[in-house]
PDB file of C-alpha atoms in Angstrom:
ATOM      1  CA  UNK A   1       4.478 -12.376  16.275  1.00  0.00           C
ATOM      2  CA  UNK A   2       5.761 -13.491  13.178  1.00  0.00           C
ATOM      3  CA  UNK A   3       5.483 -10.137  10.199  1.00  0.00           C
ATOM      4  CA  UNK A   4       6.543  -8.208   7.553  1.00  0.00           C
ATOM      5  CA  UNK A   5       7.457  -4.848   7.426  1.00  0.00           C
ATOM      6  CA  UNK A   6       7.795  -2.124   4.534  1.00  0.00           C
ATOM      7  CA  UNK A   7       9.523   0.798   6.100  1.00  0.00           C
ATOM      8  CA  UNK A   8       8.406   3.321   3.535  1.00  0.00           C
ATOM      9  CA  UNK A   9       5.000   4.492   2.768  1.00  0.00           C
ATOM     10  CA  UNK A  10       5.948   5.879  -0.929  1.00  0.00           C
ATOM     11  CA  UNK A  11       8.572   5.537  -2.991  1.00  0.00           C
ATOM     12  CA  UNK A  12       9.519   8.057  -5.850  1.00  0.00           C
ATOM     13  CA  UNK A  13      11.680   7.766  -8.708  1.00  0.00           C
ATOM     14  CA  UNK A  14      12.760   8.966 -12.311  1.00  0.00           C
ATOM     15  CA  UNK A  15      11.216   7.122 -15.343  1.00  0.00           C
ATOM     16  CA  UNK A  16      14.657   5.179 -16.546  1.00  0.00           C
ATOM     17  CA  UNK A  17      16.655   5.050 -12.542  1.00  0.00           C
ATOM     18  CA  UNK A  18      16.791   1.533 -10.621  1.00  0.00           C
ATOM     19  CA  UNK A  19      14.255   1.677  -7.698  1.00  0.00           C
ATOM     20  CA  UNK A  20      14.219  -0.641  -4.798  1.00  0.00           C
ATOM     21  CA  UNK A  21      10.964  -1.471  -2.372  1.00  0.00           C
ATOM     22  CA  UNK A  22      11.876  -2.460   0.642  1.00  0.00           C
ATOM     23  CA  UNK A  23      10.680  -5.214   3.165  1.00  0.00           C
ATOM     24  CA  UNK A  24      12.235  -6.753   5.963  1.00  0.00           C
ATOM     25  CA  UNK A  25      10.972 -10.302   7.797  1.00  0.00           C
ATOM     26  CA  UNK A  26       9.840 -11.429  11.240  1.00  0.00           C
ATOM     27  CA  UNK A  27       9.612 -14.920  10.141  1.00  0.00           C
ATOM     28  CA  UNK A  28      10.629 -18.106  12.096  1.00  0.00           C
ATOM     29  CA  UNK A  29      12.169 -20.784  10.962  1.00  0.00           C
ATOM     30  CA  UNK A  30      12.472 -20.775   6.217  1.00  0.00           C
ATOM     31  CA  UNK A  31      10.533 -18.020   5.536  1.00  0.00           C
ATOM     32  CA  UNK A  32       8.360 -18.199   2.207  1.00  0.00           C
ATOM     33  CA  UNK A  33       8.239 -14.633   0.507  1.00  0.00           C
ATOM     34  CA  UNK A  34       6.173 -12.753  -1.973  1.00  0.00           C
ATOM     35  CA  UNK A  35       5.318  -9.984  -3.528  1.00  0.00           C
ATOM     36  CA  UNK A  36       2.430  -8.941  -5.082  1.00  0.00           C
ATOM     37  CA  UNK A  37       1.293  -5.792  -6.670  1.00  0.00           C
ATOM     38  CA  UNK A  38      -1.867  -3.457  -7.107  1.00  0.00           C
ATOM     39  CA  UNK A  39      -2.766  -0.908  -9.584  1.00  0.00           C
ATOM     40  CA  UNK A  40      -5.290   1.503  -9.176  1.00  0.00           C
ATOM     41  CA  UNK A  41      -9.035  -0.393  -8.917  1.00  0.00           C
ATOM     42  CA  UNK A  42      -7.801  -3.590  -9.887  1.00  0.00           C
ATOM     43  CA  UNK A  43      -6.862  -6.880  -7.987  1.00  0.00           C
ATOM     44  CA  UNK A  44      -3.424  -8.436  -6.266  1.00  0.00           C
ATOM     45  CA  UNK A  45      -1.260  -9.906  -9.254  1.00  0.00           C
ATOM     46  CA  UNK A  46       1.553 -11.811  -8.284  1.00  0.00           C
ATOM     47  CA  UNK A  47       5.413 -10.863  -9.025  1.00  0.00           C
ATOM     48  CA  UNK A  48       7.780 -13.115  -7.412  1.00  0.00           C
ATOM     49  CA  UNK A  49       8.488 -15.128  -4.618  1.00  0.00           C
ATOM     50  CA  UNK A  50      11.024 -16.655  -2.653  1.00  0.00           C
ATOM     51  CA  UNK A  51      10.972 -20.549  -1.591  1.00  0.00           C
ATOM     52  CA  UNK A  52      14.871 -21.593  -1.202  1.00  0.00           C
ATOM     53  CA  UNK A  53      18.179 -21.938  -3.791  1.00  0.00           C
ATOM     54  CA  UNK A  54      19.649 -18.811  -5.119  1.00  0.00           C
ATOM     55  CA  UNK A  55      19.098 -14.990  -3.454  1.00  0.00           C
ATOM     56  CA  UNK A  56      18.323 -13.558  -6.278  1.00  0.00           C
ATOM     57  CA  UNK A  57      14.930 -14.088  -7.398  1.00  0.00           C
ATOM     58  CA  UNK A  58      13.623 -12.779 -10.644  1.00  0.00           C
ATOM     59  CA  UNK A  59       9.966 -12.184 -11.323  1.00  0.00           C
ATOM     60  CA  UNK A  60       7.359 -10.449 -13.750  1.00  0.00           C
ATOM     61  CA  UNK A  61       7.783  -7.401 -15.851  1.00  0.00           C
ATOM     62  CA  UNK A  62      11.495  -7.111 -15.268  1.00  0.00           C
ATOM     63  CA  UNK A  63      11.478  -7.036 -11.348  1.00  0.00           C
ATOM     64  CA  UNK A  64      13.478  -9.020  -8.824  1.00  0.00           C
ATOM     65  CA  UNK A  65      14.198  -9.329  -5.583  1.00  0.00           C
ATOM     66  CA  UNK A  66      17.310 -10.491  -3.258  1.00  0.00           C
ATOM     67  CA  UNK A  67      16.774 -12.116  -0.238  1.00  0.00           C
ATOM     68  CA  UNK A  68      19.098 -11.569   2.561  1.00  0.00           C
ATOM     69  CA  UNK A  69      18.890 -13.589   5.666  1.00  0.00           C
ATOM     70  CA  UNK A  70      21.788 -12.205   7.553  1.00  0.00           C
ATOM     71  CA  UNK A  71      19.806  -8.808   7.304  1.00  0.00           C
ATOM     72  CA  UNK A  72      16.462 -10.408   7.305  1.00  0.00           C
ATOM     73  CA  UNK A  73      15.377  -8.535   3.661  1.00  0.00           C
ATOM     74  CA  UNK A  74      13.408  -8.979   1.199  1.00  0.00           C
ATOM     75  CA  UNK A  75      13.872  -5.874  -1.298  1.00  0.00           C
ATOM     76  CA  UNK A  76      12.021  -5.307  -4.667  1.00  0.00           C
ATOM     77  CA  UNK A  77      14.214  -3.957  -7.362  1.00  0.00           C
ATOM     78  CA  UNK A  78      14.213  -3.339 -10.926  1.00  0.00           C
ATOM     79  CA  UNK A  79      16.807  -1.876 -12.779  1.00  0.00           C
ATOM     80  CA  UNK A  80      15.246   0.862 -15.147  1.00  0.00           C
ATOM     81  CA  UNK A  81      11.810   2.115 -13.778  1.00  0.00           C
ATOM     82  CA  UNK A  82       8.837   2.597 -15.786  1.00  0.00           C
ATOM     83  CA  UNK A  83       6.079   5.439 -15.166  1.00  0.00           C
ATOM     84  CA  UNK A  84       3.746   2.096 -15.591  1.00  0.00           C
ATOM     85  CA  UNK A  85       5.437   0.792 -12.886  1.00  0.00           C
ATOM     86  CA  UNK A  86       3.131   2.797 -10.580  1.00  0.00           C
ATOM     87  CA  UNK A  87       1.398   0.882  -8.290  1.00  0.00           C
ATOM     88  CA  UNK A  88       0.840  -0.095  -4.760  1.00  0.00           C
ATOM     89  CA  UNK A  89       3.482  -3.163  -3.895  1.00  0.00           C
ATOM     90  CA  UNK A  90       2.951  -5.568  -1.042  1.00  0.00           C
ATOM     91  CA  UNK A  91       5.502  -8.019   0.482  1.00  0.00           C
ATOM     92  CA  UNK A  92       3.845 -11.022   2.032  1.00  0.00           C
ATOM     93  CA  UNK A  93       5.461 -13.980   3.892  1.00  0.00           C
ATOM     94  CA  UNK A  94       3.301 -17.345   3.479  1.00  0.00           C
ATOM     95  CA  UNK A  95       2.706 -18.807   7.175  1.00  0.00           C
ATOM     96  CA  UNK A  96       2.374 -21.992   7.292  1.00  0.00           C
ATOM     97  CA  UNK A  97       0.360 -24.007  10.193  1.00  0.00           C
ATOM     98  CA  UNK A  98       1.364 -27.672   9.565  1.00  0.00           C
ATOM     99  CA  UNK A  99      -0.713 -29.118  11.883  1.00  0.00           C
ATOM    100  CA  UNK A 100      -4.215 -28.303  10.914  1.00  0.00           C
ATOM    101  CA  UNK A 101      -3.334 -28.229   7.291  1.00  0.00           C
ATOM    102  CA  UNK A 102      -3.781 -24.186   7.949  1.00  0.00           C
ATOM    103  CA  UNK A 103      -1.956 -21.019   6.408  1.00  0.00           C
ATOM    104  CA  UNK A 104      -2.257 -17.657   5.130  1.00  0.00           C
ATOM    105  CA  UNK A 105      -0.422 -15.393   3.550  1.00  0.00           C
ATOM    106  CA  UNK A 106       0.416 -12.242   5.780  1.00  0.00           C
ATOM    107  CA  UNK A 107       1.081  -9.072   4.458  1.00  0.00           C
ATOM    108  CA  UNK A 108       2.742  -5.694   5.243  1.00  0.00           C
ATOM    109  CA  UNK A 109       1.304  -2.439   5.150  1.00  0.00           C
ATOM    110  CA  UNK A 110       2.295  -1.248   1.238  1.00  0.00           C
ATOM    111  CA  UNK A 111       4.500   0.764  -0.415  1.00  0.00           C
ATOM    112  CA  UNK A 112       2.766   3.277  -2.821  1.00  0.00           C
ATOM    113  CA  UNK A 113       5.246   3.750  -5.788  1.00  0.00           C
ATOM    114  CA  UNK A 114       5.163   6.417  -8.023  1.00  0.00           C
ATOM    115  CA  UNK A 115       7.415   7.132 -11.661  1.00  0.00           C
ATOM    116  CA  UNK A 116       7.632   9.988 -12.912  1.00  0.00           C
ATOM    117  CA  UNK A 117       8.664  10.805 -16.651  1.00  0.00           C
TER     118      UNK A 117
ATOM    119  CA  UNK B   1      -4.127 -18.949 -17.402  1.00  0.00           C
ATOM    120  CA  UNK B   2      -7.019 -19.527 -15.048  1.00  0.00           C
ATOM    121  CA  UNK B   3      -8.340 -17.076 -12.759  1.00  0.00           C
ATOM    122  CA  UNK B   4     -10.052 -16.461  -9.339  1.00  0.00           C
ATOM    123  CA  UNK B   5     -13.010 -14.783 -10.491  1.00  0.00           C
ATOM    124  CA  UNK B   6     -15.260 -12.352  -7.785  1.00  0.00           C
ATOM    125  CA  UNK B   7     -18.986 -10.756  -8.583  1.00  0.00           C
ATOM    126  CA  UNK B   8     -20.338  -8.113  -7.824  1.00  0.00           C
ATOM    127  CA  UNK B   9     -17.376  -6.082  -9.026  1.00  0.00           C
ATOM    128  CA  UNK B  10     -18.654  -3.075  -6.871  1.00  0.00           C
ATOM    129  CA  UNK B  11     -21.734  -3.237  -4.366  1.00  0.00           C
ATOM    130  CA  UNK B  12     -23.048  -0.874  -2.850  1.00  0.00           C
ATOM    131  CA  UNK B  13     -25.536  -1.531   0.114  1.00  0.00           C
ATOM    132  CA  UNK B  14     -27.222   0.214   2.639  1.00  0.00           C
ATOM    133  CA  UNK B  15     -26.339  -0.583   6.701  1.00  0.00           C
ATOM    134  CA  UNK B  16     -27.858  -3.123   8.247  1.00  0.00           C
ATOM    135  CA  UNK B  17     -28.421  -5.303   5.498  1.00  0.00           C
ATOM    136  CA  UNK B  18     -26.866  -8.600   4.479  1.00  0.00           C
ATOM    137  CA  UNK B  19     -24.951  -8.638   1.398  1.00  0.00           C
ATOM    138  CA  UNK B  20     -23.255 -12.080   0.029  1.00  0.00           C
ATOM    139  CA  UNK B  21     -19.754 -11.695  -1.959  1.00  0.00           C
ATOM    140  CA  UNK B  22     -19.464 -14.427  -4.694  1.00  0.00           C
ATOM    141  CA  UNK B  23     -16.054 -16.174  -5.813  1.00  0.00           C
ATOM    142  CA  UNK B  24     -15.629 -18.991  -8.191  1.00  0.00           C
ATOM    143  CA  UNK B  25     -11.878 -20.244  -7.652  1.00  0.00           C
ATOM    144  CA  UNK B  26      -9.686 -21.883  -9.656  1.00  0.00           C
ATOM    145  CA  UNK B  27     -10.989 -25.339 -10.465  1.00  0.00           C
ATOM    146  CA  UNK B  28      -8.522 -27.697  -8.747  1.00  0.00           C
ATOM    147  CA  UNK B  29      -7.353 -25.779  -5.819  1.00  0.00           C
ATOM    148  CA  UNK B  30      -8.338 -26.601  -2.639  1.00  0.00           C
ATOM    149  CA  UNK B  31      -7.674 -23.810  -0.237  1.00  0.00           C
ATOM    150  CA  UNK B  32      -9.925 -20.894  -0.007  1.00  0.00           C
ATOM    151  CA  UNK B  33      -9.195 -17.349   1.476  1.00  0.00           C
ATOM    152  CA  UNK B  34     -11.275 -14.015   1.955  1.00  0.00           C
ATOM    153  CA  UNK B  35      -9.210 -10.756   2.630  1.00  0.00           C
ATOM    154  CA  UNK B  36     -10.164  -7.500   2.512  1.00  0.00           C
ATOM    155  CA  UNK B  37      -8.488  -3.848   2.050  1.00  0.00           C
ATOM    156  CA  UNK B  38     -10.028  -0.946   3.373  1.00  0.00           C
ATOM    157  CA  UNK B  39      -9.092   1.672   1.397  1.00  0.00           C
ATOM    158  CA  UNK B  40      -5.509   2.536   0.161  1.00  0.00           C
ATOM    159  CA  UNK B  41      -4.328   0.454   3.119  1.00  0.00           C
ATOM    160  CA  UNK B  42      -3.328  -3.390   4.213  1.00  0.00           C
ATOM    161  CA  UNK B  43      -4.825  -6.460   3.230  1.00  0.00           C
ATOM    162  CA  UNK B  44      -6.047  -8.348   6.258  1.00  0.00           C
ATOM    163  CA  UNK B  45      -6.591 -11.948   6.157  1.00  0.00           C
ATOM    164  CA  UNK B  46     -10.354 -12.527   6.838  1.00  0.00           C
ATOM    165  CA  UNK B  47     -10.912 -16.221   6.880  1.00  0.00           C
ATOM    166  CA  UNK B  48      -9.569 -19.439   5.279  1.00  0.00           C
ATOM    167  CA  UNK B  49     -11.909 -22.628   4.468  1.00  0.00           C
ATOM    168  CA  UNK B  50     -10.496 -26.195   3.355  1.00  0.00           C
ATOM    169  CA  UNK B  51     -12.719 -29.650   3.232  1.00  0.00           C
ATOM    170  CA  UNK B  52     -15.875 -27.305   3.566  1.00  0.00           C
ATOM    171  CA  UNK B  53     -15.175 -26.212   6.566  1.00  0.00           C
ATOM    172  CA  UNK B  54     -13.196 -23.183   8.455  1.00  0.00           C
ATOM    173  CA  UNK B  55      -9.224 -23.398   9.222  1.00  0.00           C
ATOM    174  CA  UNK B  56      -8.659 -20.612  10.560  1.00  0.00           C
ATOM    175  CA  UNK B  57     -10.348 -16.863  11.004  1.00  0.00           C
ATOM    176  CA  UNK B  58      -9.000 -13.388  11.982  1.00  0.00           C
ATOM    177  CA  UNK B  59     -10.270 -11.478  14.939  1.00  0.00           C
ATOM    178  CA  UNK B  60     -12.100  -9.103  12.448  1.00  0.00           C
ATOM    179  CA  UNK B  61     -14.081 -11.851  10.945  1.00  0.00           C
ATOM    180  CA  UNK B  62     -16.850 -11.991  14.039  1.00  0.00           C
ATOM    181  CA  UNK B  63     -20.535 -13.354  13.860  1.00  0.00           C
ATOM    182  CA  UNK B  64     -21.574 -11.241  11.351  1.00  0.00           C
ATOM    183  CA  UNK B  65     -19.509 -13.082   8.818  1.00  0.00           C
ATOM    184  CA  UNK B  66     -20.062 -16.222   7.072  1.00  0.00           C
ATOM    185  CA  UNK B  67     -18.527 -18.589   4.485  1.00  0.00           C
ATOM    186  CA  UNK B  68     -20.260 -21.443   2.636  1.00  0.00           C
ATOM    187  CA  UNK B  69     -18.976 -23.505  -0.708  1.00  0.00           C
ATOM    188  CA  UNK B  70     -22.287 -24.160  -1.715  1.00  0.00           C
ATOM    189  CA  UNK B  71     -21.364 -26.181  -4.823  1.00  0.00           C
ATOM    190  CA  UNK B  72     -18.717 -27.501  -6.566  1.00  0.00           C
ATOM    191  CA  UNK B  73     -17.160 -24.563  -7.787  1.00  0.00           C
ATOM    192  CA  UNK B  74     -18.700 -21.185  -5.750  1.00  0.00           C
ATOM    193  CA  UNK B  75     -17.059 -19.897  -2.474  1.00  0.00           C
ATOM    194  CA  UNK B  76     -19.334 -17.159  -0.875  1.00  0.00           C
ATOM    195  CA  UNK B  77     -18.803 -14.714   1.668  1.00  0.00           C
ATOM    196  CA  UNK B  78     -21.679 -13.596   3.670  1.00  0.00           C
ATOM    197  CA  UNK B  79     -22.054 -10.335   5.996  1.00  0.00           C
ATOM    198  CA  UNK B  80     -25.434 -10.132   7.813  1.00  0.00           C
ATOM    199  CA  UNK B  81     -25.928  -6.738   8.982  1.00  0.00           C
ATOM    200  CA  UNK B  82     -23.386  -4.671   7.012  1.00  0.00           C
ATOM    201  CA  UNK B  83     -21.674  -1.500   9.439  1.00  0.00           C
ATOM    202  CA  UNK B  84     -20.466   1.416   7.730  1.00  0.00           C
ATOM    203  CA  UNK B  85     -16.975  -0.116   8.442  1.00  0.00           C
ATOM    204  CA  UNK B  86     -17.151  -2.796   6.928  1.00  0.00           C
ATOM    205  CA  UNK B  87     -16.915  -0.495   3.477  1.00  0.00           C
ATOM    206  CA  UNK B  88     -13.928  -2.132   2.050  1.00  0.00           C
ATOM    207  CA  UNK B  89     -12.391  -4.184  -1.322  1.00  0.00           C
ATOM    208  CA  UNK B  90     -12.731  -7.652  -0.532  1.00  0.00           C
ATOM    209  CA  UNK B  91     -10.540 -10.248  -2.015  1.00  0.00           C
ATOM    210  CA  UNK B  92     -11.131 -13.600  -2.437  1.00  0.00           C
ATOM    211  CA  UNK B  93      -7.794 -16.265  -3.088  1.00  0.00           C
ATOM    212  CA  UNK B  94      -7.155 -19.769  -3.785  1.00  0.00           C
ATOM    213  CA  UNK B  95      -4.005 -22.164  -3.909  1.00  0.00           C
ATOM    214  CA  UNK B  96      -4.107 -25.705  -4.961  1.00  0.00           C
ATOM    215  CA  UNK B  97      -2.557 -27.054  -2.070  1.00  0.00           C
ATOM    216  CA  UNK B  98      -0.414 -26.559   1.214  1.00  0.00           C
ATOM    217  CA  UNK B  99       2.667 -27.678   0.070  1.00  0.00           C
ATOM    218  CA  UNK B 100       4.792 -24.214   0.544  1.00  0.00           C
ATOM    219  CA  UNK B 101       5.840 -22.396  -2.805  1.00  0.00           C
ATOM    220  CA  UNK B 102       2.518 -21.518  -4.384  1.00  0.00           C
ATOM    221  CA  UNK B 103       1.884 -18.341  -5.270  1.00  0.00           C
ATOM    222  CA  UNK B 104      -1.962 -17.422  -4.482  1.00  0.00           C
ATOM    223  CA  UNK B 105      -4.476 -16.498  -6.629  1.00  0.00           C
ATOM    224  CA  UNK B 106      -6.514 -13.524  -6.161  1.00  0.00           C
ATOM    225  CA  UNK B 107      -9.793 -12.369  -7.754  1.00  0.00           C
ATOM    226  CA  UNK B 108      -9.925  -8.836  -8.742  1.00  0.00           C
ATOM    227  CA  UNK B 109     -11.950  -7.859  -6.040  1.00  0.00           C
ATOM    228  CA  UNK B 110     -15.574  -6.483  -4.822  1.00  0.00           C
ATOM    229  CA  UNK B 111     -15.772  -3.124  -3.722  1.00  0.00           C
ATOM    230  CA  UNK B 112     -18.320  -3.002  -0.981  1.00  0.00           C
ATOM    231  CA  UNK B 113     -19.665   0.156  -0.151  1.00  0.00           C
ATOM    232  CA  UNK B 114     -21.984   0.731   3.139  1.00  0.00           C
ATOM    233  CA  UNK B 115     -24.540   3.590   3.175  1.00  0.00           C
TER     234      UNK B 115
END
Protein backbone atom coordinates (compact mmCIF):
# COMPACT_ATOMS: atom_id res chain seq x y z
CA UNK A 1 0.00 0.00 0.00
CA UNK A 2 1.05 3.19 -1.09
CA UNK A 3 2.29 5.62 2.49
CA UNK A 4 4.21 7.89 4.21
CA UNK A 5 6.30 7.46 6.96
CA UNK A 6 7.87 9.88 9.72
CA UNK A 7 10.40 7.82 11.54
CA UNK A 8 10.52 9.99 14.62
CA UNK A 9 7.86 10.67 17.07
CA UNK A 10 9.58 14.08 18.48
CA UNK A 11 12.06 16.08 17.46
CA UNK A 12 14.12 18.48 19.79
CA UNK A 13 16.26 21.28 19.09
CA UNK A 14 18.02 24.61 20.27
CA UNK A 15 16.18 27.94 19.56
CA UNK A 16 18.76 29.32 16.65
CA UNK A 17 20.21 25.33 15.24
CA UNK A 18 18.88 23.98 11.71
CA UNK A 19 16.32 21.15 12.41
CA UNK A 20 15.18 18.65 9.91
CA UNK A 21 11.65 16.49 10.05
CA UNK A 22 11.87 13.64 8.40
CA UNK A 23 9.53 11.62 5.98
CA UNK A 24 10.16 9.05 3.61
CA UNK A 25 7.52 7.84 0.59
CA UNK A 26 5.76 4.65 -0.48
CA UNK A 27 4.36 6.29 -3.45
CA UNK A 28 3.96 4.83 -7.01
CA UNK A 29 4.51 6.32 -9.89
CA UNK A 30 5.21 10.99 -9.37
CA UNK A 31 4.48 11.29 -6.02
CA UNK A 32 2.70 14.68 -4.92
CA UNK A 33 4.05 15.80 -1.38
CA UNK A 34 3.04 18.02 1.45
CA UNK A 35 3.40 19.15 4.52
CA UNK A 36 1.25 20.61 6.77
CA UNK A 37 1.49 21.72 10.29
CA UNK A 38 -0.54 21.89 13.68
CA UNK A 39 -0.22 23.96 16.69
CA UNK A 40 -1.71 23.26 19.79
CA UNK A 41 -5.90 23.42 19.43
CA UNK A 42 -5.84 24.84 16.16
CA UNK A 43 -6.35 23.45 12.54
CA UNK A 44 -3.88 21.89 9.59
CA UNK A 45 -2.16 25.00 7.83
CA UNK A 46 -0.34 24.25 4.89
CA UNK A 47 3.65 24.71 4.41
CA UNK A 48 4.88 23.39 1.24
CA UNK A 49 4.55 20.93 -1.25
CA UNK A 50 6.16 19.15 -3.86
CA UNK A 51 4.59 18.71 -7.55
CA UNK A 52 7.78 18.36 -10.03
CA UNK A 53 10.95 20.87 -11.24
CA UNK A 54 13.58 21.64 -8.75
CA UNK A 55 14.32 19.42 -5.26
CA UNK A 56 14.38 22.01 -3.28
CA UNK A 57 11.14 23.30 -2.34
CA UNK A 58 10.69 26.34 -0.22
CA UNK A 59 7.59 27.04 1.79
CA UNK A 60 6.02 29.25 4.69
CA UNK A 61 7.72 30.83 7.60
CA UNK A 62 11.21 30.09 6.39
CA UNK A 63 10.88 26.21 5.95
CA UNK A 64 11.78 23.96 3.04
CA UNK A 65 12.05 20.79 2.05
CA UNK A 66 14.30 18.58 -0.49
CA UNK A 67 12.94 15.87 -2.18
CA UNK A 68 15.04 12.94 -2.93
CA UNK A 69 13.84 10.20 -5.12
CA UNK A 70 16.86 8.03 -5.19
CA UNK A 71 16.29 7.81 -1.30
CA UNK A 72 12.61 8.16 -1.51
CA UNK A 73 12.61 11.50 1.11
CA UNK A 74 10.85 14.07 1.77
CA UNK A 75 12.63 16.03 4.77
CA UNK A 76 11.43 19.33 6.44
CA UNK A 77 14.19 21.70 7.21
CA UNK A 78 14.73 25.12 8.25
CA UNK A 79 17.83 26.64 8.87
CA UNK A 80 17.60 28.60 12.28
CA UNK A 81 14.76 27.16 14.54
CA UNK A 82 12.36 29.16 16.37
CA UNK A 83 10.79 28.20 19.93
CA UNK A 84 7.44 29.21 17.79
CA UNK A 85 8.29 26.69 15.60
CA UNK A 86 6.69 24.18 18.00
CA UNK A 87 4.18 22.27 16.59
CA UNK A 88 2.99 18.96 15.43
CA UNK A 89 4.24 18.50 11.51
CA UNK A 90 2.61 16.08 9.13
CA UNK A 91 3.94 14.88 5.72
CA UNK A 92 1.17 13.87 3.38
CA UNK A 93 1.41 12.44 -0.19
CA UNK A 94 -1.78 13.45 -2.41
CA UNK A 95 -3.20 10.05 -4.02
CA UNK A 96 -4.68 10.44 -6.83
CA UNK A 97 -7.55 7.96 -8.31
CA UNK A 98 -7.90 9.12 -11.96
CA UNK A 99 -10.56 7.12 -12.82
CA UNK A 100 -13.42 8.06 -10.62
CA UNK A 101 -12.26 11.60 -10.40
CA UNK A 102 -11.25 10.33 -6.62
CA UNK A 103 -8.26 11.30 -4.19
CA UNK A 104 -7.19 12.04 -0.83
CA UNK A 105 -4.52 13.19 0.77
CA UNK A 106 -2.79 10.47 3.05
CA UNK A 107 -0.89 11.26 5.88
CA UNK A 108 1.82 9.90 8.25
CA UNK A 109 1.69 9.53 11.79
CA UNK A 110 3.39 13.17 13.03
CA UNK A 111 6.31 14.42 14.27
CA UNK A 112 5.84 16.45 17.54
CA UNK A 113 8.57 19.23 17.44
CA UNK A 114 9.67 21.02 20.22
CA UNK A 115 12.34 24.43 20.51
CA UNK A 116 13.70 25.21 23.21
CA UNK A 117 15.28 28.74 24.07
CA UNK B 1 -7.41 34.55 1.70
CA UNK B 2 -10.51 32.41 1.94
CA UNK B 3 -11.03 29.81 4.38
CA UNK B 4 -12.70 26.39 5.13
CA UNK B 5 -14.72 27.36 7.94
CA UNK B 6 -16.15 24.38 10.65
CA UNK B 7 -18.94 25.03 13.62
CA UNK B 8 -19.29 23.91 16.45
CA UNK B 9 -15.70 24.69 17.36
CA UNK B 10 -15.97 22.13 20.31
CA UNK B 11 -19.10 19.78 20.99
CA UNK B 12 -19.59 17.96 23.45
CA UNK B 13 -22.39 15.21 23.38
CA UNK B 14 -23.54 12.50 25.28
CA UNK B 15 -23.37 8.59 23.68
CA UNK B 16 -25.84 7.51 21.71
CA UNK B 17 -26.92 10.58 20.29
CA UNK B 18 -26.60 12.06 16.82
CA UNK B 19 -24.57 15.04 16.48
CA UNK B 20 -24.14 16.88 12.86
CA UNK B 21 -20.58 18.67 12.17
CA UNK B 22 -21.08 21.79 9.92
CA UNK B 23 -18.46 23.06 7.18
CA UNK B 24 -18.89 25.83 4.75
CA UNK B 25 -15.92 25.38 2.12
CA UNK B 26 -14.32 27.54 0.06
CA UNK B 27 -16.72 28.92 -2.51
CA UNK B 28 -15.45 27.52 -5.83
CA UNK B 29 -13.93 24.29 -4.90
CA UNK B 30 -15.42 21.31 -5.70
CA UNK B 31 -13.99 18.48 -3.71
CA UNK B 32 -15.03 17.87 -0.22
CA UNK B 33 -13.18 15.82 2.55
CA UNK B 34 -13.93 14.90 6.33
CA UNK B 35 -10.88 13.65 8.45
CA UNK B 36 -10.56 13.29 11.81
CA UNK B 37 -7.63 13.12 14.59
CA UNK B 38 -8.10 11.41 17.66
CA UNK B 39 -6.10 12.92 19.97
CA UNK B 40 -2.36 13.89 19.58
CA UNK B 41 -2.29 11.26 16.83
CA UNK B 42 -2.87 10.75 12.78
CA UNK B 43 -5.29 12.25 10.66
CA UNK B 44 -7.39 9.59 8.99
CA UNK B 45 -9.20 10.27 5.90
CA UNK B 46 -12.96 9.81 6.70
CA UNK B 47 -14.83 10.37 3.51
CA UNK B 48 -14.63 12.41 0.27
CA UNK B 49 -17.90 13.79 -1.67
CA UNK B 50 -17.80 15.40 -5.32
CA UNK B 51 -21.11 16.13 -7.64
CA UNK B 52 -23.21 15.54 -4.34
CA UNK B 53 -22.42 12.38 -4.00
CA UNK B 54 -19.64 9.98 -2.22
CA UNK B 55 -16.11 9.13 -4.02
CA UNK B 56 -14.68 7.35 -1.85
CA UNK B 57 -14.91 6.38 2.16
CA UNK B 58 -12.47 4.83 4.71
CA UNK B 59 -13.21 1.65 6.55
CA UNK B 60 -13.81 3.80 9.74
CA UNK B 61 -16.52 5.77 8.17
CA UNK B 62 -19.41 2.83 8.67
CA UNK B 63 -23.31 3.34 8.83
CA UNK B 64 -23.28 5.52 11.49
CA UNK B 65 -21.82 8.24 9.37
CA UNK B 66 -23.33 10.47 6.93
CA UNK B 67 -22.54 13.35 4.52
CA UNK B 68 -25.03 15.67 2.80
CA UNK B 69 -24.31 19.26 0.88
CA UNK B 70 -27.52 20.46 1.65
CA UNK B 71 -27.14 23.82 -0.13
CA UNK B 72 -25.01 25.66 -2.10
CA UNK B 73 -22.39 26.35 0.17
CA UNK B 74 -22.75 23.86 3.57
CA UNK B 75 -21.05 20.37 3.70
CA UNK B 76 -22.29 18.44 6.85
CA UNK B 77 -21.13 15.53 8.56
CA UNK B 78 -23.56 13.47 10.40
CA UNK B 79 -22.92 10.68 13.22
CA UNK B 80 -26.13 8.96 14.43
CA UNK B 81 -25.45 7.29 17.57
CA UNK B 82 -22.16 8.83 18.78
CA UNK B 83 -19.63 5.88 20.72
CA UNK B 84 -17.29 7.07 23.16
CA UNK B 85 -14.68 6.50 20.35
CA UNK B 86 -15.69 8.42 18.16
CA UNK B 87 -14.32 11.46 20.64
CA UNK B 88 -12.03 13.03 18.21
CA UNK B 89 -11.06 16.63 16.20
CA UNK B 90 -12.72 16.40 13.04
CA UNK B 91 -11.51 18.20 10.04
CA UNK B 92 -13.25 19.16 7.24
CA UNK B 93 -11.08 20.12 3.63
CA UNK B 94 -11.72 21.33 0.27
CA UNK B 95 -9.67 21.73 -3.10
CA UNK B 96 -10.97 23.32 -6.16
CA UNK B 97 -10.28 20.63 -8.37
CA UNK B 98 -8.41 17.24 -9.16
CA UNK B 99 -5.86 18.45 -11.19
CA UNK B 100 -2.67 17.37 -8.88
CA UNK B 101 -0.73 20.36 -7.16
CA UNK B 102 -3.35 21.89 -4.89
CA UNK B 103 -2.69 22.29 -1.62
CA UNK B 104 -5.99 21.49 0.56
CA UNK B 105 -7.78 23.54 2.64
CA UNK B 106 -8.62 22.68 6.07
CA UNK B 107 -11.10 24.18 8.58
CA UNK B 108 -9.83 24.60 12.00
CA UNK B 109 -11.59 21.85 13.29
CA UNK B 110 -14.55 20.54 15.76
CA UNK B 111 -13.60 18.94 18.76
CA UNK B 112 -16.15 16.29 19.47
CA UNK B 113 -16.31 15.02 22.76
CA UNK B 114 -18.54 11.76 23.72
CA UNK B 115 -19.86 11.36 27.30
Amino acid sequence: AQSVAQPEDQVNVAEGNPLTVKCTYSVSGNPYLFWYVQYPNRGLQFLLKYITGDNLVKGSYGFEAEFNKSQTSFHLKKPSALVSDSALYFCAFDQIMIYNQGGKLIFGQGTELSVKP
Amino acid sequence: EPEVTQTPSHQVTQMGQEVILRCVPISNHLYFYWYRQILGQKVEFLVSFYNNEISEKSEIFDDQFSVERPDGSNFTLKIRSTKLEDSAMYFCASIPARDRGHGYTFGSGTRLTVV
